[in-house]
Coordinates of N, CA and C in Angstrom, one line a residue:
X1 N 35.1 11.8 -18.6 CA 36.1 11.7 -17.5 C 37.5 11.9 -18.1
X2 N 38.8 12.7 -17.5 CA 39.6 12.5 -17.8 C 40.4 11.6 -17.2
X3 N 41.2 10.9 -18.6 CA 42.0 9.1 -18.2 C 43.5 9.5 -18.2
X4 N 43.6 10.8 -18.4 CA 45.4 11.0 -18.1 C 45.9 10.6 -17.4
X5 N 45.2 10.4 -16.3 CA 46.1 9.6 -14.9 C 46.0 8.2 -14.7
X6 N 45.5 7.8 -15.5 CA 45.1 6.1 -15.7 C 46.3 5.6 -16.0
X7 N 47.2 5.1 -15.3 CA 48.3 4.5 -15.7 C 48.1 2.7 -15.7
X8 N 47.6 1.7 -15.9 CA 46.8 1.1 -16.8 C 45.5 0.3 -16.9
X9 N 45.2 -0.3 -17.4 CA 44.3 -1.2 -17.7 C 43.6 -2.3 -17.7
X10 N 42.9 -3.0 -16.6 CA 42.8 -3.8 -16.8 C 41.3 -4.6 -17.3
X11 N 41.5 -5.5 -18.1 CA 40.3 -5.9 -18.2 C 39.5 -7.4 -18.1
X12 N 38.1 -7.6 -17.9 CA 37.6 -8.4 -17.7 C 37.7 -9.2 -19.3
X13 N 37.5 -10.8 -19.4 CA 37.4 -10.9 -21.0 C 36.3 -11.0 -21.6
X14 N 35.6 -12.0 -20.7 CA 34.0 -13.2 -21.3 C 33.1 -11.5 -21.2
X15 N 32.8 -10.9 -22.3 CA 31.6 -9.8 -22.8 C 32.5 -8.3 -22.7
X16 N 33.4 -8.8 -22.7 CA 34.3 -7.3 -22.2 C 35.1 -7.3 -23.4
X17 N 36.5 -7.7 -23.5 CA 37.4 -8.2 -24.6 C 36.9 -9.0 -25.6
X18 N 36.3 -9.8 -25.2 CA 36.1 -11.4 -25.8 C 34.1 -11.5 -26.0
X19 N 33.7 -11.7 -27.3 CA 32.1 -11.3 -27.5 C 32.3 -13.3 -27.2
X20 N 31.9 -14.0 -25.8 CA 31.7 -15.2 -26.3 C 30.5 -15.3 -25.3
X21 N 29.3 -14.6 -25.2 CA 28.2 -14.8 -25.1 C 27.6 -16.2 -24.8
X22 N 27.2 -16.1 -26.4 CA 26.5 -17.8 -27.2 C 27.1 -18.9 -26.6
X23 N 28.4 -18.7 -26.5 CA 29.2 -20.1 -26.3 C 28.6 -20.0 -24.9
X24 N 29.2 -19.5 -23.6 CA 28.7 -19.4 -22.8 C 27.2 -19.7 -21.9
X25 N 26.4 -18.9 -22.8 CA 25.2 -19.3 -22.6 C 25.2 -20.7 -22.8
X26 N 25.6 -21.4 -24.3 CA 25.5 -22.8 -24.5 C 25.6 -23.7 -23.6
X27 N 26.8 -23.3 -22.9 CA 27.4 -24.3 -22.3 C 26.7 -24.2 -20.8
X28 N 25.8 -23.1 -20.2 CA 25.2 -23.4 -19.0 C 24.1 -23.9 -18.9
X29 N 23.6 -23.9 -20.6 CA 22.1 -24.6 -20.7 C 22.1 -26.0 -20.6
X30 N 23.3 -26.3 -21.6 CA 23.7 -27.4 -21.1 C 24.0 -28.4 -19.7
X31 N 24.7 -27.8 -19.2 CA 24.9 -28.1 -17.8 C 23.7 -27.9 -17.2
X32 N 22.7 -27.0 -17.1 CA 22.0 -26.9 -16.8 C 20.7 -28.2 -16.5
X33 N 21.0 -28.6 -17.8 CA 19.7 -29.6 -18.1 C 20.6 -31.1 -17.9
X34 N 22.0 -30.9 -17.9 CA 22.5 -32.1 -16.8 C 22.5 -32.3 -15.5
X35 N 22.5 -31.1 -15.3 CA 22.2 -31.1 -13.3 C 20.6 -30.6 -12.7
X36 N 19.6 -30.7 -13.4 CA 18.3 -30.3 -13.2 C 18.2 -29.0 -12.6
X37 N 18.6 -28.1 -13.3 CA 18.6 -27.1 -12.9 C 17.9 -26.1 -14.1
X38 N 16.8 -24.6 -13.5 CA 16.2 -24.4 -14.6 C 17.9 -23.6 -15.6
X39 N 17.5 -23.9 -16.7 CA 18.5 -22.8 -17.5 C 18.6 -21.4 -17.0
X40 N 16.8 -20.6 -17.4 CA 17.5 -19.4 -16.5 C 17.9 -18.8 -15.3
X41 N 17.8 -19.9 -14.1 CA 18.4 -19.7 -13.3 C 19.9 -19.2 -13.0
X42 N 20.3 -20.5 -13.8 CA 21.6 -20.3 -14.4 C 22.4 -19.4 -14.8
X43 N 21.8 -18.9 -15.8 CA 22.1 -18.1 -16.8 C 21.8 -16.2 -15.7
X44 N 21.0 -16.4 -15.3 CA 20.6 -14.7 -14.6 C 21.9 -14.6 -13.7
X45 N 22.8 -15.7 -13.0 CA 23.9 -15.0 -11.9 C 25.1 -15.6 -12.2
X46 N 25.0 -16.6 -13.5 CA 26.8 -16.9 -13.8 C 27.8 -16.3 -14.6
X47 N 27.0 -14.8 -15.4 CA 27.8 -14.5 -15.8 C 28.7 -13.5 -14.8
X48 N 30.2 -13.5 -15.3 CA 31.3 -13.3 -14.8 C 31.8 -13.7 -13.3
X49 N 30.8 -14.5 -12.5 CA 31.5 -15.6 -11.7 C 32.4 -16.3 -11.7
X50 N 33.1 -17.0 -11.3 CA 33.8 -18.4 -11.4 C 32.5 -19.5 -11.0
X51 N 33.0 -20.2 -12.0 CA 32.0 -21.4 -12.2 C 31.2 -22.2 -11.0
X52 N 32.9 -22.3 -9.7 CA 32.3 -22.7 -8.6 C 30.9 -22.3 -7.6
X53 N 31.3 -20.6 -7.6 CA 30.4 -19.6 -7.0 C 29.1 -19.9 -7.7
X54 N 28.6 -20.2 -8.7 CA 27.6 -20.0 -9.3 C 26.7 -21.4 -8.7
X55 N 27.5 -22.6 -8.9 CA 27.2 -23.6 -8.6 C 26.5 -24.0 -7.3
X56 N 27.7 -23.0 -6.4 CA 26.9 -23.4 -5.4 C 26.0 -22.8 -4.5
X57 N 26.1 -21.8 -5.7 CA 24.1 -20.9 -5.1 C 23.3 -21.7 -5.6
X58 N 23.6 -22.5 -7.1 CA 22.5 -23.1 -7.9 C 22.4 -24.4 -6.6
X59 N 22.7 -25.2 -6.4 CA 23.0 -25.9 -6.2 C 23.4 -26.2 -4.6
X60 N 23.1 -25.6 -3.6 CA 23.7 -25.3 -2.2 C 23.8 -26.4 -1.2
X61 N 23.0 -28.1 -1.6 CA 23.5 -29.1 -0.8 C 24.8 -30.1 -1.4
X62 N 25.1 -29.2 -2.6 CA 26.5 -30.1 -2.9 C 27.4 -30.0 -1.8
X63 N 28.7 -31.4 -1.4 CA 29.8 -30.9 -0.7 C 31.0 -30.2 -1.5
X64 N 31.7 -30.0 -1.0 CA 33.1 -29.5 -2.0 C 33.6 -30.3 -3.1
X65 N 33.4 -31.6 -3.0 CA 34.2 -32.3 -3.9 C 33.2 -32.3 -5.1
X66 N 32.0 -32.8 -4.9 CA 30.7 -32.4 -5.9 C 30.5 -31.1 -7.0
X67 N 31.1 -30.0 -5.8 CA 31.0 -28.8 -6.4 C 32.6 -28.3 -8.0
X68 N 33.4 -29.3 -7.0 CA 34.8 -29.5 -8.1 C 34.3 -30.4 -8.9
X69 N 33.8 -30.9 -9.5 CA 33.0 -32.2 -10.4 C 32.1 -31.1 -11.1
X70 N 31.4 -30.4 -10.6 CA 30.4 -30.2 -11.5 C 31.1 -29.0 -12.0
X71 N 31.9 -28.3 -11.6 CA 32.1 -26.7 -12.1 C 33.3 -27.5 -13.3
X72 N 33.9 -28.5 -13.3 CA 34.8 -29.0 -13.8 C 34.2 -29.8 -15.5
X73 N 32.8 -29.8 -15.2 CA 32.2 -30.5 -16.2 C 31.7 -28.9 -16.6
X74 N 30.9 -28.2 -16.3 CA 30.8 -26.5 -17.1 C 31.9 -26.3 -17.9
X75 N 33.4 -26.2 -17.1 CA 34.3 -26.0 -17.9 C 34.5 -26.5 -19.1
X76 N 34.3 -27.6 -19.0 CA 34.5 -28.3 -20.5 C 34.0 -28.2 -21.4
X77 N 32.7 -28.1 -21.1 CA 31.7 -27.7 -22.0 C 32.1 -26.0 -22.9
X78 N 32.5 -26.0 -22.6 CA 33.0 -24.2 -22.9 C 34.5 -24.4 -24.0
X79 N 35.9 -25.5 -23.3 CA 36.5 -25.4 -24.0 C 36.9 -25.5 -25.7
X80 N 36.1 -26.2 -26.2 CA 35.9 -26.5 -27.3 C 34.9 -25.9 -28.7
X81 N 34.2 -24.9 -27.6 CA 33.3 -24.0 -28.0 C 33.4 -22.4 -28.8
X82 N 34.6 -22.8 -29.6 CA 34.7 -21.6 -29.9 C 34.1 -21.0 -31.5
X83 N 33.3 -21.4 -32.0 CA 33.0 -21.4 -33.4 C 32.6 -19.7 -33.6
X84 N 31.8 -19.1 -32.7 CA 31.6 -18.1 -32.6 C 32.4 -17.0 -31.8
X85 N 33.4 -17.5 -31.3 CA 34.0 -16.3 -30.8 C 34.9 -15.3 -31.3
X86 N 34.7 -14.1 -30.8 CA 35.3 -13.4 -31.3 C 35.8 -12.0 -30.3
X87 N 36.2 -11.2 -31.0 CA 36.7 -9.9 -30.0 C 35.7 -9.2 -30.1
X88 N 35.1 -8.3 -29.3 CA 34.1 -7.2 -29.1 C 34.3 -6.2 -30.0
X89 N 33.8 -5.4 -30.7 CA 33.6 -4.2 -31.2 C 34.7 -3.1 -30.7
X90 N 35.2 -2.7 -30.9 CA 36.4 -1.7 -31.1 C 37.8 -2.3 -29.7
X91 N 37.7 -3.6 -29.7 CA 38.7 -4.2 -28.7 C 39.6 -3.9 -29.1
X92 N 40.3 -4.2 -30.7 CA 41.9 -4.2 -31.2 C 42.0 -2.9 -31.3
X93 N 41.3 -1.9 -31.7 CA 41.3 -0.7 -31.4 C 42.1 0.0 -30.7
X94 N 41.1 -0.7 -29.2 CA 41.5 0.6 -28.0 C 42.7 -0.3 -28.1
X95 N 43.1 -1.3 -27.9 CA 44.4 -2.3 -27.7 C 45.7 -1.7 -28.0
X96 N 45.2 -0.9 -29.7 CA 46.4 -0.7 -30.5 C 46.1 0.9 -29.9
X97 N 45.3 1.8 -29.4 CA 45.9 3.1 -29.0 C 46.4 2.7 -27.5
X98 N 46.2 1.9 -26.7 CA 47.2 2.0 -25.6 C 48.4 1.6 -25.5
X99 N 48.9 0.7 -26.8 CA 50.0 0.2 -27.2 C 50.6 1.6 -28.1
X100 N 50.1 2.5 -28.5 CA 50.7 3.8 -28.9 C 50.8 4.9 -27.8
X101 N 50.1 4.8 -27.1 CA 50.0 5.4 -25.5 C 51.1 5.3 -24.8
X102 N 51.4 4.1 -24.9 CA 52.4 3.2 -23.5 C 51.7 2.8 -22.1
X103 N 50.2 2.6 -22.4 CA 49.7 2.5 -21.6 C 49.7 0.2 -21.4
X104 N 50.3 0.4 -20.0 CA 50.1 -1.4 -20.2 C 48.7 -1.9 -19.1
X105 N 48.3 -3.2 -19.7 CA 47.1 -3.3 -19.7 C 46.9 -4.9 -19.5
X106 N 46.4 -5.7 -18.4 CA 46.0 -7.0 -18.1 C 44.7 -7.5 -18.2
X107 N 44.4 -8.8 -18.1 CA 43.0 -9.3 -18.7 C 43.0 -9.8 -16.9
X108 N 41.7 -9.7 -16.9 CA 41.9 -10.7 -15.6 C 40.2 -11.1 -15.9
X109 N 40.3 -12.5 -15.2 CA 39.2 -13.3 -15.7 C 38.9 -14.7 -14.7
X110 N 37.0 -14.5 -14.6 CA 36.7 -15.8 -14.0 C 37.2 -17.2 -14.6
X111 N 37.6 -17.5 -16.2 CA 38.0 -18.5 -16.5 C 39.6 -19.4 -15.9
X112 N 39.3 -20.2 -16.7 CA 40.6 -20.8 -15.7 C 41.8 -20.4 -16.9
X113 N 42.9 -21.4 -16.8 CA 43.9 -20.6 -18.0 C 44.1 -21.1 -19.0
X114 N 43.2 -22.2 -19.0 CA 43.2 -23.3 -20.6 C 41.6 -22.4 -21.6
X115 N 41.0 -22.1 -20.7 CA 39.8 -21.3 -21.5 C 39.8 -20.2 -21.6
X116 N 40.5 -19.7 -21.3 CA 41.3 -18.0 -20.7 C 42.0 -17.7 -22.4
X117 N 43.1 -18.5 -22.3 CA 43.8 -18.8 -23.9 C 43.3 -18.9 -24.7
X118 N 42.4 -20.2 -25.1 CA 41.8 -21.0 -26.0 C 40.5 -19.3 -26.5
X119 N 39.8 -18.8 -25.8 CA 38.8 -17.6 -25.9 C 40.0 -16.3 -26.8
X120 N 40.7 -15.9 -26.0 CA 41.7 -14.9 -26.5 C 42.3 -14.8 -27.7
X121 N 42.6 -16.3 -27.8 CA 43.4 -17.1 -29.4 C 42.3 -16.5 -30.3
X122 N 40.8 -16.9 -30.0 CA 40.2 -17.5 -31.2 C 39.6 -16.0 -31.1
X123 N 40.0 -15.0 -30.6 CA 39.5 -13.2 -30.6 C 41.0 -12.7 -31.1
X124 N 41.7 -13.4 -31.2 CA 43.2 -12.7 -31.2 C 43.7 -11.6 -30.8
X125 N 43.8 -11.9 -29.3 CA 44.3 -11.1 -28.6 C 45.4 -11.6 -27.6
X126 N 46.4 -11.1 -27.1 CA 47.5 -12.1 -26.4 C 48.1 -11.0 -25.4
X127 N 47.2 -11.0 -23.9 CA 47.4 -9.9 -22.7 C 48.7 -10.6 -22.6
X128 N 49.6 -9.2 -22.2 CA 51.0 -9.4 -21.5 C 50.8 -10.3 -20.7
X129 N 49.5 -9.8 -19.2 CA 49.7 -10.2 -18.4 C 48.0 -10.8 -18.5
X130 N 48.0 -12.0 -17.9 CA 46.7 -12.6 -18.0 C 46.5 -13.0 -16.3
X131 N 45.3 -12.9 -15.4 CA 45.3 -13.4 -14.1 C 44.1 -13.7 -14.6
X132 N 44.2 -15.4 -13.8 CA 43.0 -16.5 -14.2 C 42.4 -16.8 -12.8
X133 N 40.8 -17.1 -12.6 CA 40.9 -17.6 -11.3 C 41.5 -19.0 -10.9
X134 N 42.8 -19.5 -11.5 CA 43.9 -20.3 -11.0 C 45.0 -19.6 -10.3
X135 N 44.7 -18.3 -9.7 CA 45.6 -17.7 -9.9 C 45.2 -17.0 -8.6
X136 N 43.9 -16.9 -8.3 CA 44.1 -16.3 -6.9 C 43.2 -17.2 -5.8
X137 N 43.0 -17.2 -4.6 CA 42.3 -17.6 -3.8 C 40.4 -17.5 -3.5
X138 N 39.9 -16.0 -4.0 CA 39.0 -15.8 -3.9 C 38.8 -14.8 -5.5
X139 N 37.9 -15.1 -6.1 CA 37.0 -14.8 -7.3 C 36.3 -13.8 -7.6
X140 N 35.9 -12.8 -8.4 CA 35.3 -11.8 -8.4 C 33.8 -12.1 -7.8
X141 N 33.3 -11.1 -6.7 CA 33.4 -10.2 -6.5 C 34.5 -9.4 -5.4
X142 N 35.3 -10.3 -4.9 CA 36.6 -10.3 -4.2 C 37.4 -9.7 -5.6
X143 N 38.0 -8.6 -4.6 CA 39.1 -7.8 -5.6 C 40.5 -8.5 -5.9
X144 N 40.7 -9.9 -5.2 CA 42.0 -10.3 -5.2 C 42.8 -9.9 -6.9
X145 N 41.9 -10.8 -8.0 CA 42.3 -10.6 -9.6 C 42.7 -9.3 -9.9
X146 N 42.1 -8.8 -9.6 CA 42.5 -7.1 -10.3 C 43.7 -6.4 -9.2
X147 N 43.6 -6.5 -8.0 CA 44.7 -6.3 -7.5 C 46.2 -7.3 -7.5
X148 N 46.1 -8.3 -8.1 CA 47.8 -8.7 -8.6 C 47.6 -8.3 -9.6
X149 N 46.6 -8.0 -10.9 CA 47.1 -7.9 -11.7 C 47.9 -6.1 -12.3
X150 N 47.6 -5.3 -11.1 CA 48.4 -4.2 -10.3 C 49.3 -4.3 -10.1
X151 N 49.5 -5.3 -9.4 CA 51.1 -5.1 -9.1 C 51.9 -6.0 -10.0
X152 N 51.3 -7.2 -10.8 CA 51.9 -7.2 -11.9 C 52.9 -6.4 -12.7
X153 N 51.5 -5.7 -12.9 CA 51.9 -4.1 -14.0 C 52.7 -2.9 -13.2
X154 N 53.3 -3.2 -11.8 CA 53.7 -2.2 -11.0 C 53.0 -0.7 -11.0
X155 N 51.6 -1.0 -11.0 CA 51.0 0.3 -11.1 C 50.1 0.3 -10.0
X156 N 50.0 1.4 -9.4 CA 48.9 1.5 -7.8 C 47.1 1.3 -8.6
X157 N 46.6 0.4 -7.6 CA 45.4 0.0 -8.1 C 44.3 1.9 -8.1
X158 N 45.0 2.6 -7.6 CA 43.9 4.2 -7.6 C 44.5 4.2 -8.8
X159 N 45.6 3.8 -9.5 CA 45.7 4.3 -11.1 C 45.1 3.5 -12.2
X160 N 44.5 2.5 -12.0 CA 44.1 1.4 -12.8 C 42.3 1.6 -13.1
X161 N 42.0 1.2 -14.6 CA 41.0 1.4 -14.6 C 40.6 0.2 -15.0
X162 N 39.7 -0.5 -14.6 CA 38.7 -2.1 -15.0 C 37.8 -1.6 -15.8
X163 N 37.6 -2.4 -16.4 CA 36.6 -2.6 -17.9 C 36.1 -3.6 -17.6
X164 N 34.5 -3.6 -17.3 CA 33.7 -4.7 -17.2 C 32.6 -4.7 -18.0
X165 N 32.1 -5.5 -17.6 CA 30.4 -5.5 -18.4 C 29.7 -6.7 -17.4
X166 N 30.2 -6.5 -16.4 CA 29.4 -7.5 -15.3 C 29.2 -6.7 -13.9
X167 N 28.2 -6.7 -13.1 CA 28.3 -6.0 -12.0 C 29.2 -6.6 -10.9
X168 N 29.1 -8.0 -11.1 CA 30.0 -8.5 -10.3 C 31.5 -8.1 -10.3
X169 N 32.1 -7.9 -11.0 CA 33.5 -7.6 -11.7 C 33.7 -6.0 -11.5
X170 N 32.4 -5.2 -11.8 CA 32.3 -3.5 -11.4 C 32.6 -4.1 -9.5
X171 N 32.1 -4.4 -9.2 CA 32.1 -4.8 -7.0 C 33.9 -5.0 -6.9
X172 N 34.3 -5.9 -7.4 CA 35.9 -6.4 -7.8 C 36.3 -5.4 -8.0
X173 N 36.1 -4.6 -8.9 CA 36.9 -3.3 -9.3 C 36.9 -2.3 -8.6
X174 N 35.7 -2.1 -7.6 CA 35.6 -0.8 -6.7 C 36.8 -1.3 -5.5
X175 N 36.3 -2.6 -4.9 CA 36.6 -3.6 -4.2 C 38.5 -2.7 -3.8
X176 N 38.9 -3.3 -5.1 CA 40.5 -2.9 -5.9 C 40.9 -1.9 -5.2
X177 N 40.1 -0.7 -5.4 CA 40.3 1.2 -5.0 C 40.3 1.5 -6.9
X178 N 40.0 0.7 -7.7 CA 40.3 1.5 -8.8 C 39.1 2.1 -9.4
X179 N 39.9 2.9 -10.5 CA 38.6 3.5 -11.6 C 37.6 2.3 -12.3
X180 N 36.4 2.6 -12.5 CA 35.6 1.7 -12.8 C 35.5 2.2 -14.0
X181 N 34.9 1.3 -15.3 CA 34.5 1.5 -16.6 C 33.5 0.2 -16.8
X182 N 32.3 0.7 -16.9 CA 31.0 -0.2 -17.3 C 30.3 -0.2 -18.8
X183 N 30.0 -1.8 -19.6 CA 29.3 -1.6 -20.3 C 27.9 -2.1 -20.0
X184 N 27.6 -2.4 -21.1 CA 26.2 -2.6 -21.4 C 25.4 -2.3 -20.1
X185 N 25.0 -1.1 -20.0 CA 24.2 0.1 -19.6 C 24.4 -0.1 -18.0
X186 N 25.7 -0.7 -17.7 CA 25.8 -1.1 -16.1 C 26.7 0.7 -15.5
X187 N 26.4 0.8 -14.4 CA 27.1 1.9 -13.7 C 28.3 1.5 -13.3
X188 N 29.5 3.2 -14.0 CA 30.7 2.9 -13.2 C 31.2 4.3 -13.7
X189 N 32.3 4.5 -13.1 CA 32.9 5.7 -13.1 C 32.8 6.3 -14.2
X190 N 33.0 5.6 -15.5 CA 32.9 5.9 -17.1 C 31.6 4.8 -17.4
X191 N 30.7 5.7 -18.1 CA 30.2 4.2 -18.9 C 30.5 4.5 -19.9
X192 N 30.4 3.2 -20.6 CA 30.7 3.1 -22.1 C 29.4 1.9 -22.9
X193 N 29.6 2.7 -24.4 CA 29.0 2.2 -25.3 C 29.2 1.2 -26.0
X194 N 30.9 1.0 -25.6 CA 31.4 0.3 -26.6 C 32.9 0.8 -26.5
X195 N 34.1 -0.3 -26.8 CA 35.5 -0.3 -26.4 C 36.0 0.8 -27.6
X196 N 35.1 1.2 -28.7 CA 35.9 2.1 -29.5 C 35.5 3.6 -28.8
X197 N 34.4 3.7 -27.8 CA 34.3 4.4 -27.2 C 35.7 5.1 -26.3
X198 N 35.6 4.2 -25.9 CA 37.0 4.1 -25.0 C 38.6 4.3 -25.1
X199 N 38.9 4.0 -26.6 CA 39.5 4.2 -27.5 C 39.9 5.5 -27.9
X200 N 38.5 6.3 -27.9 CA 38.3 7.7 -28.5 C 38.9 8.6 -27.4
X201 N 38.7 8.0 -26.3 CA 38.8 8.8 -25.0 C 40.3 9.4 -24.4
X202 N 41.0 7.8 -25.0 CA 42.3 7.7 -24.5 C 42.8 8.4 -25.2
X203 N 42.8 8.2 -26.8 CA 43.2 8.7 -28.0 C 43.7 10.9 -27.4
X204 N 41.7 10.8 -27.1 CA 42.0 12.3 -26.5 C 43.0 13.0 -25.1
X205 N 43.0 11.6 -24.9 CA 43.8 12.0 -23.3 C 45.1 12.2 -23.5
X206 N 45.9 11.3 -24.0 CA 46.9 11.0 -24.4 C 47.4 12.0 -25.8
X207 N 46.8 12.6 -26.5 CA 47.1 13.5 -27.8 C 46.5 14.9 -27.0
X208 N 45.6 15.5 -26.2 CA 45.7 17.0 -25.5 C 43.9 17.0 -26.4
X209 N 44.0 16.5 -27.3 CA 42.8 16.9 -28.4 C 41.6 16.8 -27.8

């Protein structure tokens, strides 16, 4: 696909930017087996949710305030967890050709903005612009995150491309009007193998090569 017209970027973090899987998983097995719930349940629909959403499919006779309690205890479980984390496979990469590009580029993410950080630190990476779900009303698969993080960047969401690795977050991204980019063998406008994939692409877009 040609990305010439991509004027910029945004991306998902948890499996996208950010390889923090393990931690993740950890922390729902956990929770899991505090709230009697099977693990893989868990684990098959929370990734790239917000914590609440997940909860209260798992979980559907909590009231609201239960559901803020428990997604608040998931959280925690996570902050602290960073032994293994790290940035994905060709992340600083594409990072550093769209910072040669001029292409600008946002993280937008089901975490909140203390685990949003604390994940990014410990991958060393530091989005201009970061949108947390503290930040908007409704959660991916609602397009709200990726569309401020458009107009953040003063760029029209048909010019913006999302990088996901969640189907939930590809729905957000169509959701948007923008270009989709999928990994791990999920469908979207571009798939990718991998962010140095992606890298290579721009690299060509932006040099004619």
């Amino acid at each position: 696909m040609d990305l010439s017209g991509i004027g910029a970027v945004l991306f998902d973090m948890d499996g996208t930017l950010v390889d923090s899987d393990a931690a993740v998983e950890r922390a729902w097995e956990r929770w899991a087996s505090e709230y009697a719930v099977e693990p893989a349940a868990a684990l098959a629909i929370a990734h790239g949710r917000p914590a609440d959403q997940t909860i209260r499919r798992l979980l559907p006779g909590l009231d609201d305030a239960a559901v803020a309690v428990a997604a608040a205890r998931q959280l925690a479980l996570q902050y602290d967890d960073l032994s293994d984390v790290t940035a994905t496979p060709g992340a600083h990469e594409l990072l550093s050709t769209l910072a040669r590009s001029g292409v600008p580029w946002a993280v937008v993410t089901s975490a909140d903005v203390r685990l949003a950080e604390a994940r990014l630190g410990a991958a060393g990476i530091a989005p201009p612009v970061l949108v947390t779900v503290e930040d908007v009303r409704e959660g991916k698969p609602a397009p709200e995150g990726y569309l401020r993080a458009a107009a953040l960047l003063d760029v029209p969401p048909a010019r913006c491309l999302v990088v996901e690795d969640a189907e939930v977050g590809l729905r957000a991204g169509r959701a948007a009007g923008a270009v989709t980019a999928a990994l791990k063998g999920l469908d979207g406008d571009v798939r990718l193998d991998d962010l140095e994939q992606l890298a290579r692409q721009f690299e060509a877009a932006t040099t004619g090569s």
